[in-house]
CSV table of C-alpha atoms in Angstrom, one decimal:
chain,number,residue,atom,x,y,z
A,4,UNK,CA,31.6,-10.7,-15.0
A,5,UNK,CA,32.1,-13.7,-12.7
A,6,UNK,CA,33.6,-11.4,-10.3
A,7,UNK,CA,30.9,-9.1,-10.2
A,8,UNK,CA,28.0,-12.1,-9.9
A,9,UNK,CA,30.3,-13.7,-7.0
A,10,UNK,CA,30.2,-10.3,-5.2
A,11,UNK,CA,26.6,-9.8,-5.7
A,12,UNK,CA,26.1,-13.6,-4.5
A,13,UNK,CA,28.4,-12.4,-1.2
A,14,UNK,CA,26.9,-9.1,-0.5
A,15,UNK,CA,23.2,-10.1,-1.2
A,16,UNK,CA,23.2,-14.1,0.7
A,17,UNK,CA,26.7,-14.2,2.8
A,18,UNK,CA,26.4,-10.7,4.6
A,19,UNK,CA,22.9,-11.4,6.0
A,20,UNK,CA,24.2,-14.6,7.9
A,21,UNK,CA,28.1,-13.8,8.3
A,22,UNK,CA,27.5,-10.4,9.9
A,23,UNK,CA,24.5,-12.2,12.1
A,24,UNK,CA,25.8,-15.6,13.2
A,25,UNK,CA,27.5,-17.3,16.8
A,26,UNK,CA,8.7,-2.9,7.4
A,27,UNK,CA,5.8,-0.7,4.6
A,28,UNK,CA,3.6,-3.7,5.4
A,29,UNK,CA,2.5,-6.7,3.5
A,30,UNK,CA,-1.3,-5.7,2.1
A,31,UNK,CA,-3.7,-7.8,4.1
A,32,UNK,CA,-7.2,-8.3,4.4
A,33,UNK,CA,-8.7,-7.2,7.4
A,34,UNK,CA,-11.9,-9.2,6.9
A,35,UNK,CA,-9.8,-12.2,7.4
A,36,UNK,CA,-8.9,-12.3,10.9
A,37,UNK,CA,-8.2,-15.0,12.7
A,38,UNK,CA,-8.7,-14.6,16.4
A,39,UNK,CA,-8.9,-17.9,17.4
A,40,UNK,CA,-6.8,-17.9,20.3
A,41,UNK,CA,-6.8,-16.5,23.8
A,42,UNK,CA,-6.1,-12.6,23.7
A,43,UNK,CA,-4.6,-13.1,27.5
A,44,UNK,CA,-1.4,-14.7,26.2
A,45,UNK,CA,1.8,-12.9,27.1
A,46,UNK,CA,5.2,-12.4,24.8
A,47,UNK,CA,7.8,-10.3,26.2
A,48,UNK,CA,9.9,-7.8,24.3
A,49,UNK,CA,10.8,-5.1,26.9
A,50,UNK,CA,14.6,-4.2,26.1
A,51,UNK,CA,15.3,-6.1,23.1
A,52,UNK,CA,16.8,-3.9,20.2
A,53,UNK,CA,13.6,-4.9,18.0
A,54,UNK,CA,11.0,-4.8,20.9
A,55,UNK,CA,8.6,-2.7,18.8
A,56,UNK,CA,8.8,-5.1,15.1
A,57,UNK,CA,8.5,-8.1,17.3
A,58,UNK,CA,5.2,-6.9,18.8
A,59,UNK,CA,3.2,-5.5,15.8
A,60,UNK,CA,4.1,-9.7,14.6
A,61,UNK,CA,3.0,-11.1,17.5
A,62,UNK,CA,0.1,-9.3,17.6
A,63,UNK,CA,-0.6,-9.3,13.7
A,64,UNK,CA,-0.2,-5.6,13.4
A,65,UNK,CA,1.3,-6.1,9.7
A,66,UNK,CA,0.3,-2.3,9.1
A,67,UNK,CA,2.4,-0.9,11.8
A,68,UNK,CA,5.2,-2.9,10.2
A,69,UNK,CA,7.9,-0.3,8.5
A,70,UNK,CA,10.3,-3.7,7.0
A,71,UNK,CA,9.1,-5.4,3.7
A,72,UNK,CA,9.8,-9.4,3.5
A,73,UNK,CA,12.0,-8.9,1.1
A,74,UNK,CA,14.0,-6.7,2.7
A,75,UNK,CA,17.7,-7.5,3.6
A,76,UNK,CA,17.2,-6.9,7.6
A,77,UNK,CA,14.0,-9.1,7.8
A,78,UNK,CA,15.7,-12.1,6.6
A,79,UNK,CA,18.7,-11.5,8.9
A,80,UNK,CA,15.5,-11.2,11.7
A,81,UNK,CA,14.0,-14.6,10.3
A,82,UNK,CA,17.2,-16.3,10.1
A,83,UNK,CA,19.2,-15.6,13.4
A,84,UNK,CA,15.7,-16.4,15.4
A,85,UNK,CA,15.6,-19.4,13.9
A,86,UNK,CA,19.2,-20.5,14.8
A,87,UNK,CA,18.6,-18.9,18.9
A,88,UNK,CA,15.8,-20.9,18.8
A,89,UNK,CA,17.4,-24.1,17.6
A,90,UNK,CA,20.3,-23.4,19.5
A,91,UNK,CA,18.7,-22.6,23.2
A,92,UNK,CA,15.5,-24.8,22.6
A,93,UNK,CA,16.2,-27.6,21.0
A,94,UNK,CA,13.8,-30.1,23.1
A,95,UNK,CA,11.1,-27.8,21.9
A,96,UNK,CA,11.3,-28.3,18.3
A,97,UNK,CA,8.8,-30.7,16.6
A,98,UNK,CA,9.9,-34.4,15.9
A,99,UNK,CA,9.9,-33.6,11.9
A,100,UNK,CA,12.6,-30.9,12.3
A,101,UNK,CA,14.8,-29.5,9.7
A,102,UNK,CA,18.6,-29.2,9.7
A,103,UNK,CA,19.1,-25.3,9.0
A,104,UNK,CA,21.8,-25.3,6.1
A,105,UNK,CA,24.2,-23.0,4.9
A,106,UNK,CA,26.0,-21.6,1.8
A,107,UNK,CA,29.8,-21.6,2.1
A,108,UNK,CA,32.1,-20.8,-0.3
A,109,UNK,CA,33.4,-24.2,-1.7
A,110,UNK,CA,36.0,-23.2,-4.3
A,111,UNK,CA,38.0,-19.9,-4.5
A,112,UNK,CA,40.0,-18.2,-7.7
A,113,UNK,CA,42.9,-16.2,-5.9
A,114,UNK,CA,45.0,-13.2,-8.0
A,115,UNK,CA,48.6,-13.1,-7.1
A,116,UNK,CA,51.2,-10.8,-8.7
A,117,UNK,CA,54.6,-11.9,-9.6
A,118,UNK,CA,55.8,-11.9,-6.0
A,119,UNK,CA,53.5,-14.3,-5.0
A,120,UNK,CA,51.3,-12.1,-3.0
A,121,UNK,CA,47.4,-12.0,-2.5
A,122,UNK,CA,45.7,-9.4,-4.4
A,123,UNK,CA,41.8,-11.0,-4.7
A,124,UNK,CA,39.8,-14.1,-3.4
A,125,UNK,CA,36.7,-14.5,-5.1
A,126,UNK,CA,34.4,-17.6,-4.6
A,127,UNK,CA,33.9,-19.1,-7.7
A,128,UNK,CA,32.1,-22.2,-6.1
A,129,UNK,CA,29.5,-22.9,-3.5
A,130,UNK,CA,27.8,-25.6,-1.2
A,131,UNK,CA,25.5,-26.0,1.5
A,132,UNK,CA,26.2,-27.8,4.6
A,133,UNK,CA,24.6,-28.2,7.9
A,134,UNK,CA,24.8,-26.3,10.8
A,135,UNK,CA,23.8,-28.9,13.2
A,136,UNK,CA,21.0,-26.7,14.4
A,137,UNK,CA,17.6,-27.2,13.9
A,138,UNK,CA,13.8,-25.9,12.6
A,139,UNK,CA,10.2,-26.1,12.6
A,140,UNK,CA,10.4,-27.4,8.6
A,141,UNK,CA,7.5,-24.7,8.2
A,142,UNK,CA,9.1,-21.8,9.7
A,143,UNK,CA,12.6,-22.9,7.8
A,144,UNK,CA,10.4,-23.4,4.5
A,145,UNK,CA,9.0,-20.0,4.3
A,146,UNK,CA,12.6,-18.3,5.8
A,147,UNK,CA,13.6,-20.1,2.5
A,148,UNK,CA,11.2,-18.5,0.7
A,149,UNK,CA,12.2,-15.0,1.9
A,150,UNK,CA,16.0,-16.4,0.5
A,151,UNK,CA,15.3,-16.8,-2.9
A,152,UNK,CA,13.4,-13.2,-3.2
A,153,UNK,CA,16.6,-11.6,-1.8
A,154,UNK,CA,18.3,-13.8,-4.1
A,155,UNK,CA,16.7,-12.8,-7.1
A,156,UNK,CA,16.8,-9.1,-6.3
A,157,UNK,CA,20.8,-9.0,-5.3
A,158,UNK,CA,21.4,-7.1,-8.2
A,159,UNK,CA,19.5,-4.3,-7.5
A,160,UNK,CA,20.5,-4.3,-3.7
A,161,UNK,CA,24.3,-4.4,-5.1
A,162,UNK,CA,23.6,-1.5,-7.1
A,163,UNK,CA,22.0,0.6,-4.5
A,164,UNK,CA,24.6,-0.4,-2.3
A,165,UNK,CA,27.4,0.3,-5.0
A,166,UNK,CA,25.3,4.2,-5.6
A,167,UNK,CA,24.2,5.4,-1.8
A,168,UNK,CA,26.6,8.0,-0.8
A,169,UNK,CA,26.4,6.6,2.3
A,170,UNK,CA,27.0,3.7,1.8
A,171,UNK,CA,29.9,3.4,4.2
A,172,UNK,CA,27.9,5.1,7.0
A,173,UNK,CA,25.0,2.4,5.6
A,174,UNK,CA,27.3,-0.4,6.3
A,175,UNK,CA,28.5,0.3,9.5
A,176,UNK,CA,24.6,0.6,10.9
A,177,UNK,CA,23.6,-2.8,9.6
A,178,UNK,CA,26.3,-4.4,11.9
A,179,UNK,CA,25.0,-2.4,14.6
A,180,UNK,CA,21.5,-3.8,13.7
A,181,UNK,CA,23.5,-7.3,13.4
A,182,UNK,CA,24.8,-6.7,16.8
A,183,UNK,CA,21.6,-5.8,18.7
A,184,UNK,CA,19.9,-8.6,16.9
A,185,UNK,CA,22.5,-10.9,18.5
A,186,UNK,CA,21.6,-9.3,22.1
A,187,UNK,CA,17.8,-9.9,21.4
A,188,UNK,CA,18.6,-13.7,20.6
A,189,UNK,CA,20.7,-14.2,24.0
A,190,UNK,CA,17.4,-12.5,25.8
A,191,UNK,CA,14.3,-13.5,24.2
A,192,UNK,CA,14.6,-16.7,25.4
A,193,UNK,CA,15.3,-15.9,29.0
A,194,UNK,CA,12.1,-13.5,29.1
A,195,UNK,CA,9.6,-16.0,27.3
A,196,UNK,CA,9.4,-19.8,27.5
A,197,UNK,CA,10.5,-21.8,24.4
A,198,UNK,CA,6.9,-23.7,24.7
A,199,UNK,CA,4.8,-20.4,25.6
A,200,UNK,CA,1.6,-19.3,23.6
A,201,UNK,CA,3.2,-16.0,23.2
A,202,UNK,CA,6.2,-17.7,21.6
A,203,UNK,CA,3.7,-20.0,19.6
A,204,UNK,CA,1.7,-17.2,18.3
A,205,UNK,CA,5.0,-14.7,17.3
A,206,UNK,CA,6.4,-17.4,15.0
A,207,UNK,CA,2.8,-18.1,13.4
A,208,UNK,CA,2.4,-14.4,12.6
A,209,UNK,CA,6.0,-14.3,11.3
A,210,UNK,CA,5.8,-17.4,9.1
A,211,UNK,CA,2.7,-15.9,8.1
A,212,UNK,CA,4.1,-12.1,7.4
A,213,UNK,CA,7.1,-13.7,5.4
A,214,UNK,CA,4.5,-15.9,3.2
A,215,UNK,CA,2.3,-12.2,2.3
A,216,UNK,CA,-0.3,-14.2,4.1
A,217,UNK,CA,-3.3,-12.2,6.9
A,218,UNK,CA,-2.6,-12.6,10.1
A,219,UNK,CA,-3.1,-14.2,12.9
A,220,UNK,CA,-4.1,-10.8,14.7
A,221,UNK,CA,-4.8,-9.6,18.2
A,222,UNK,CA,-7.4,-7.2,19.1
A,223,UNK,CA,-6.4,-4.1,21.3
A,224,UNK,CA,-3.5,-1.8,20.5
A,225,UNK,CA,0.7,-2.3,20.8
A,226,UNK,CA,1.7,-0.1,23.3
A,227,UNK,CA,4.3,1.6,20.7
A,228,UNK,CA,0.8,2.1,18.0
A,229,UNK,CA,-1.0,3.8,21.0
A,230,UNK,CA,2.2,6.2,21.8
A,231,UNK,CA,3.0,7.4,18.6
A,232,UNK,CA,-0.4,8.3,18.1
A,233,UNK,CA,-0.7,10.4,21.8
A,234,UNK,CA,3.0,11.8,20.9
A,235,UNK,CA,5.5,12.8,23.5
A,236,UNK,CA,5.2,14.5,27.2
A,237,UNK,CA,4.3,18.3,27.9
A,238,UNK,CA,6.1,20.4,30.8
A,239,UNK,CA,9.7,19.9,31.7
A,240,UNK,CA,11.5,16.8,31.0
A,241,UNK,CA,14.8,15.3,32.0
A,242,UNK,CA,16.6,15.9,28.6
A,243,UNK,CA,20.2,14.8,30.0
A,244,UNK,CA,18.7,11.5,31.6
A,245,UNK,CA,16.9,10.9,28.6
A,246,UNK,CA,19.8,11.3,26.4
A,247,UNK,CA,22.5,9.4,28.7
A,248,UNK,CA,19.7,6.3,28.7
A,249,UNK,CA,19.1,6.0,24.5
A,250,UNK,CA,22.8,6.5,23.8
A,251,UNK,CA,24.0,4.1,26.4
A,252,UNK,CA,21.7,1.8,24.6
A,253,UNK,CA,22.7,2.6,21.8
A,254,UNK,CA,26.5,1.9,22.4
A,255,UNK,CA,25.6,-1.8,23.5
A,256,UNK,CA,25.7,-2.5,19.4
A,257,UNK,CA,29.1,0.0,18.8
A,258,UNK,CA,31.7,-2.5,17.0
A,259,UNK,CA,35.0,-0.2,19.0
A,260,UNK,CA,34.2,2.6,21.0
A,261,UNK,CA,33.2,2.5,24.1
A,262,UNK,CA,30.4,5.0,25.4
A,263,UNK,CA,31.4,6.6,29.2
A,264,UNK,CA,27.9,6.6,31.3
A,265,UNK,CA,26.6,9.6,32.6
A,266,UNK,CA,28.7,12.5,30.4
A,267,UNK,CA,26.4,13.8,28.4
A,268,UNK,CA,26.8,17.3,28.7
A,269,UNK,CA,25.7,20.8,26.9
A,270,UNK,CA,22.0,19.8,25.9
A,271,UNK,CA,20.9,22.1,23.5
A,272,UNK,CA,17.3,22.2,22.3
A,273,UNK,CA,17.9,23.2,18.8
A,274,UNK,CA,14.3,23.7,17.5
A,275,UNK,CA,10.2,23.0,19.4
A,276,UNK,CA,6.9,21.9,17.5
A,277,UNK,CA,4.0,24.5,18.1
A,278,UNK,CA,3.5,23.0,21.6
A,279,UNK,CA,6.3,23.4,22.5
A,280,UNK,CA,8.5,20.1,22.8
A,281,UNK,CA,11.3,19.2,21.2
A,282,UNK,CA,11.8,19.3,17.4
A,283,UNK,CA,15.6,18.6,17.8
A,284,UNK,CA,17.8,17.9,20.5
A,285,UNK,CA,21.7,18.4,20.6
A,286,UNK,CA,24.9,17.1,23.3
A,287,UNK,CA,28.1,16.2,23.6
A,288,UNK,CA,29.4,12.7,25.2
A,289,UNK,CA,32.4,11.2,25.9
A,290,UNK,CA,33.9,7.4,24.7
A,291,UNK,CA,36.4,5.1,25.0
A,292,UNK,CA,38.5,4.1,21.2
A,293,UNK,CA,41.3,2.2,20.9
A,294,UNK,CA,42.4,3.2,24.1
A,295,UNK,CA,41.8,6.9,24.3
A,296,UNK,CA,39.5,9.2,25.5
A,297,UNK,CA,37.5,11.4,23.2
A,298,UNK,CA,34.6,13.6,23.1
A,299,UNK,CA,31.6,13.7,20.3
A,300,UNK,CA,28.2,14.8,19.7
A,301,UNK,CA,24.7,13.4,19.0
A,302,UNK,CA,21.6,14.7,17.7
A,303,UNK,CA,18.0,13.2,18.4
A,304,UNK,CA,15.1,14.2,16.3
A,305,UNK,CA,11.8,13.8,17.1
A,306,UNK,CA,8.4,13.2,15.8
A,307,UNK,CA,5.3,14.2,17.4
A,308,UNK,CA,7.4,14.8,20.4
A,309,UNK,CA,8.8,11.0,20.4
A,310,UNK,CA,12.6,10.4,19.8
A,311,UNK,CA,12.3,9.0,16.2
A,312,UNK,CA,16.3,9.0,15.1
A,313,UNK,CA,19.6,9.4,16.5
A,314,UNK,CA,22.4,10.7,14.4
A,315,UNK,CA,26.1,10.3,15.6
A,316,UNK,CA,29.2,12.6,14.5
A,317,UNK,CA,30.9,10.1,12.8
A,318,UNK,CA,28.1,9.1,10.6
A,319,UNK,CA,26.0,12.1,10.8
A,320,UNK,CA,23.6,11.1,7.9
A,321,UNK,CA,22.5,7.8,9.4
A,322,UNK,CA,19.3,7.5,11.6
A,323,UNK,CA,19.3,5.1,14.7
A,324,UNK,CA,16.5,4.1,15.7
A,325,UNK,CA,16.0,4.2,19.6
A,326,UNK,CA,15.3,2.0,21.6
A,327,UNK,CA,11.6,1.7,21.8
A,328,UNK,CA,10.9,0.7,26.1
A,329,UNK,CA,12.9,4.0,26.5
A,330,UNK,CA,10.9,5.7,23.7
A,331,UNK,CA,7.3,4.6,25.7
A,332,UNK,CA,8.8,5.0,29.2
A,333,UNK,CA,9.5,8.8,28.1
A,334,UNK,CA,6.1,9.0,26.1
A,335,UNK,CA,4.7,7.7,29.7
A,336,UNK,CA,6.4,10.7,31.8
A,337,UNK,CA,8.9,8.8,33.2
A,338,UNK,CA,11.5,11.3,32.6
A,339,UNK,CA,9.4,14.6,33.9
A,340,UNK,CA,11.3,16.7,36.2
């Protein structure tokens, strides 16, 4: 039994911020808005991994949100902006600033057999220490908040971990996530300023979202809301560029292989809607592992003519989401022949 609860305690706390360190919506009520501040302010998200999540917070589109709070991948979100923010702005932070802490193992019960070798480390023992980075103590307070939910439900996220048949391929895509999380931290403060409004107003409305609280919201409409809704280009479209761009993107998170630029090859349109775009889309591609060259395939599917998920060979049951600026610079014709 103690084995099992120090696994659970590693696979529902330590994963989030080992993997991560160096959303159905939240019901809300509309009535409340608070629109208090300028609609002219700017925040940035063209490129980043997450550009479309980070947009519907900023602008307090909580309904457009597909994460929950509780969910695994927000509190990695919550907890590694934190830390870029604390790392890369620390003259920015407020003069009551928290230390951001963590849990690391303090005490571990290792199995040896009679030779003397290793067979098990479990952590039977835990402590927090300081990272030497720091918070807004609100913003750290209600990231804590979204800690002890996942805490309290690691059971059930062991078990559906322990039960998904694809739970391998499951695994691999949140360290890809982990990954282009990581490469949204190094930009995001390079495309915004640590003491803009936008900045200001996308950690309000994610304090906020994390609390279940209304938020702070924006009138007009995310670009990514208004292109789902119109759907995807008519007429003849660059399907190879296309392609080559969200899988090059996509192989900026890949742990080994290495993706080769410009070899997609053998596009197959595999089924259309009733006006005729794209259902599914089908090619080959070449990479780099360990050394080697090698060939594989990837399928895109799409929803009302968007690129909604990308499926790999290797893991051929796991959705990738693309990358959203591609997704609304093909929505916008960019890629028309």
């Amino acid at each position: 039994m103690r084995i099992r609860l120090s696994l659970i305690k590693f696979l529902g706390v330590c994963v989030v911020f080992a993997i991560s360190s160096s959303f159905i919506s939240s019901p809300f009520d509309i009535s409340k808005n608070r629109d208090d501040h300028p609609q002219a302010m700017e925040f940035n998200t063209d490129g980043l991994y997450y550009a479309e999540l980070y947009d519907y917070i900023y602008r307090g589109h909580f309904e457009n949100i597909e994460l929950k709070r509780e969910d695994m991948q927000f509190l990695m979100i919550f907890g590694q902006y934190l830390r870029a923010f604390g790392k890369q702005c620390p003259a920015a932070l407020p003069a009551d600033k928290v230390e951001i802490m963590e849990e690391v193992c303090a005490t571990e019960e290792v199995t040896r057999n009679g030779y003397g070798d290793v067979l098990s480390r479990v952590c039977v023992r835990w402590k927090w220490v300081g990272t030497g980075l720091y918070a807004r103590p609100d913003l750290y307070d209600a990231k804590m908040e979204v800690e002890g939910m996942q805490r309290s439900d690691a059971l059930r996220t062991m078990m559906e971990m322990v039960t998904d048949p694809n739970s391998m391929g499951n695994s691999v895509d949140l360290m890809h996530k982990a990954k282009g999380l990581q490469n949204d931290m190094i930009q995001i403060f390079k495309i915004n300023s640590c003491n803009s409004p936008g900045i200001r107003r996308f950690e309000e409305n994610l304090k906020l979202f994390a609390l279940n609280k209304p938020s702070l919201r924006m009138q007009g409409t995310s670009k990514y809301a208004s292109m789902k809704k119109s759907g995807g280009p008519s007429g003849s479209q660059d399907f190879n560029a296309l392609i080559d761009d969200l899988v090059a993107n996509q192989s900026k998170t890949w742990s080994f292989n290495r993706y080769t630029p410009g070899s997609i090859s053998g596009v197959t349109i595999v089924s259309k809607d009733p006006e005729g775009r794209p259902m599914s889309l089908k090619a080959n591609y070449s990479y780099k592992g360990f050394g080697s060259s090698a060939n594989g395939w990837v399928k895109i599917d799409f929803t009302n003519g968007l690129p909604n998920c990308i499926y790999f060979f290797d893991f051929p049951n796991n959705c990738k989401t693309p990358n959203s600026s591609i997704v609304a610079a093909y929505a916008q014709g960019n890629y028309g022949k």
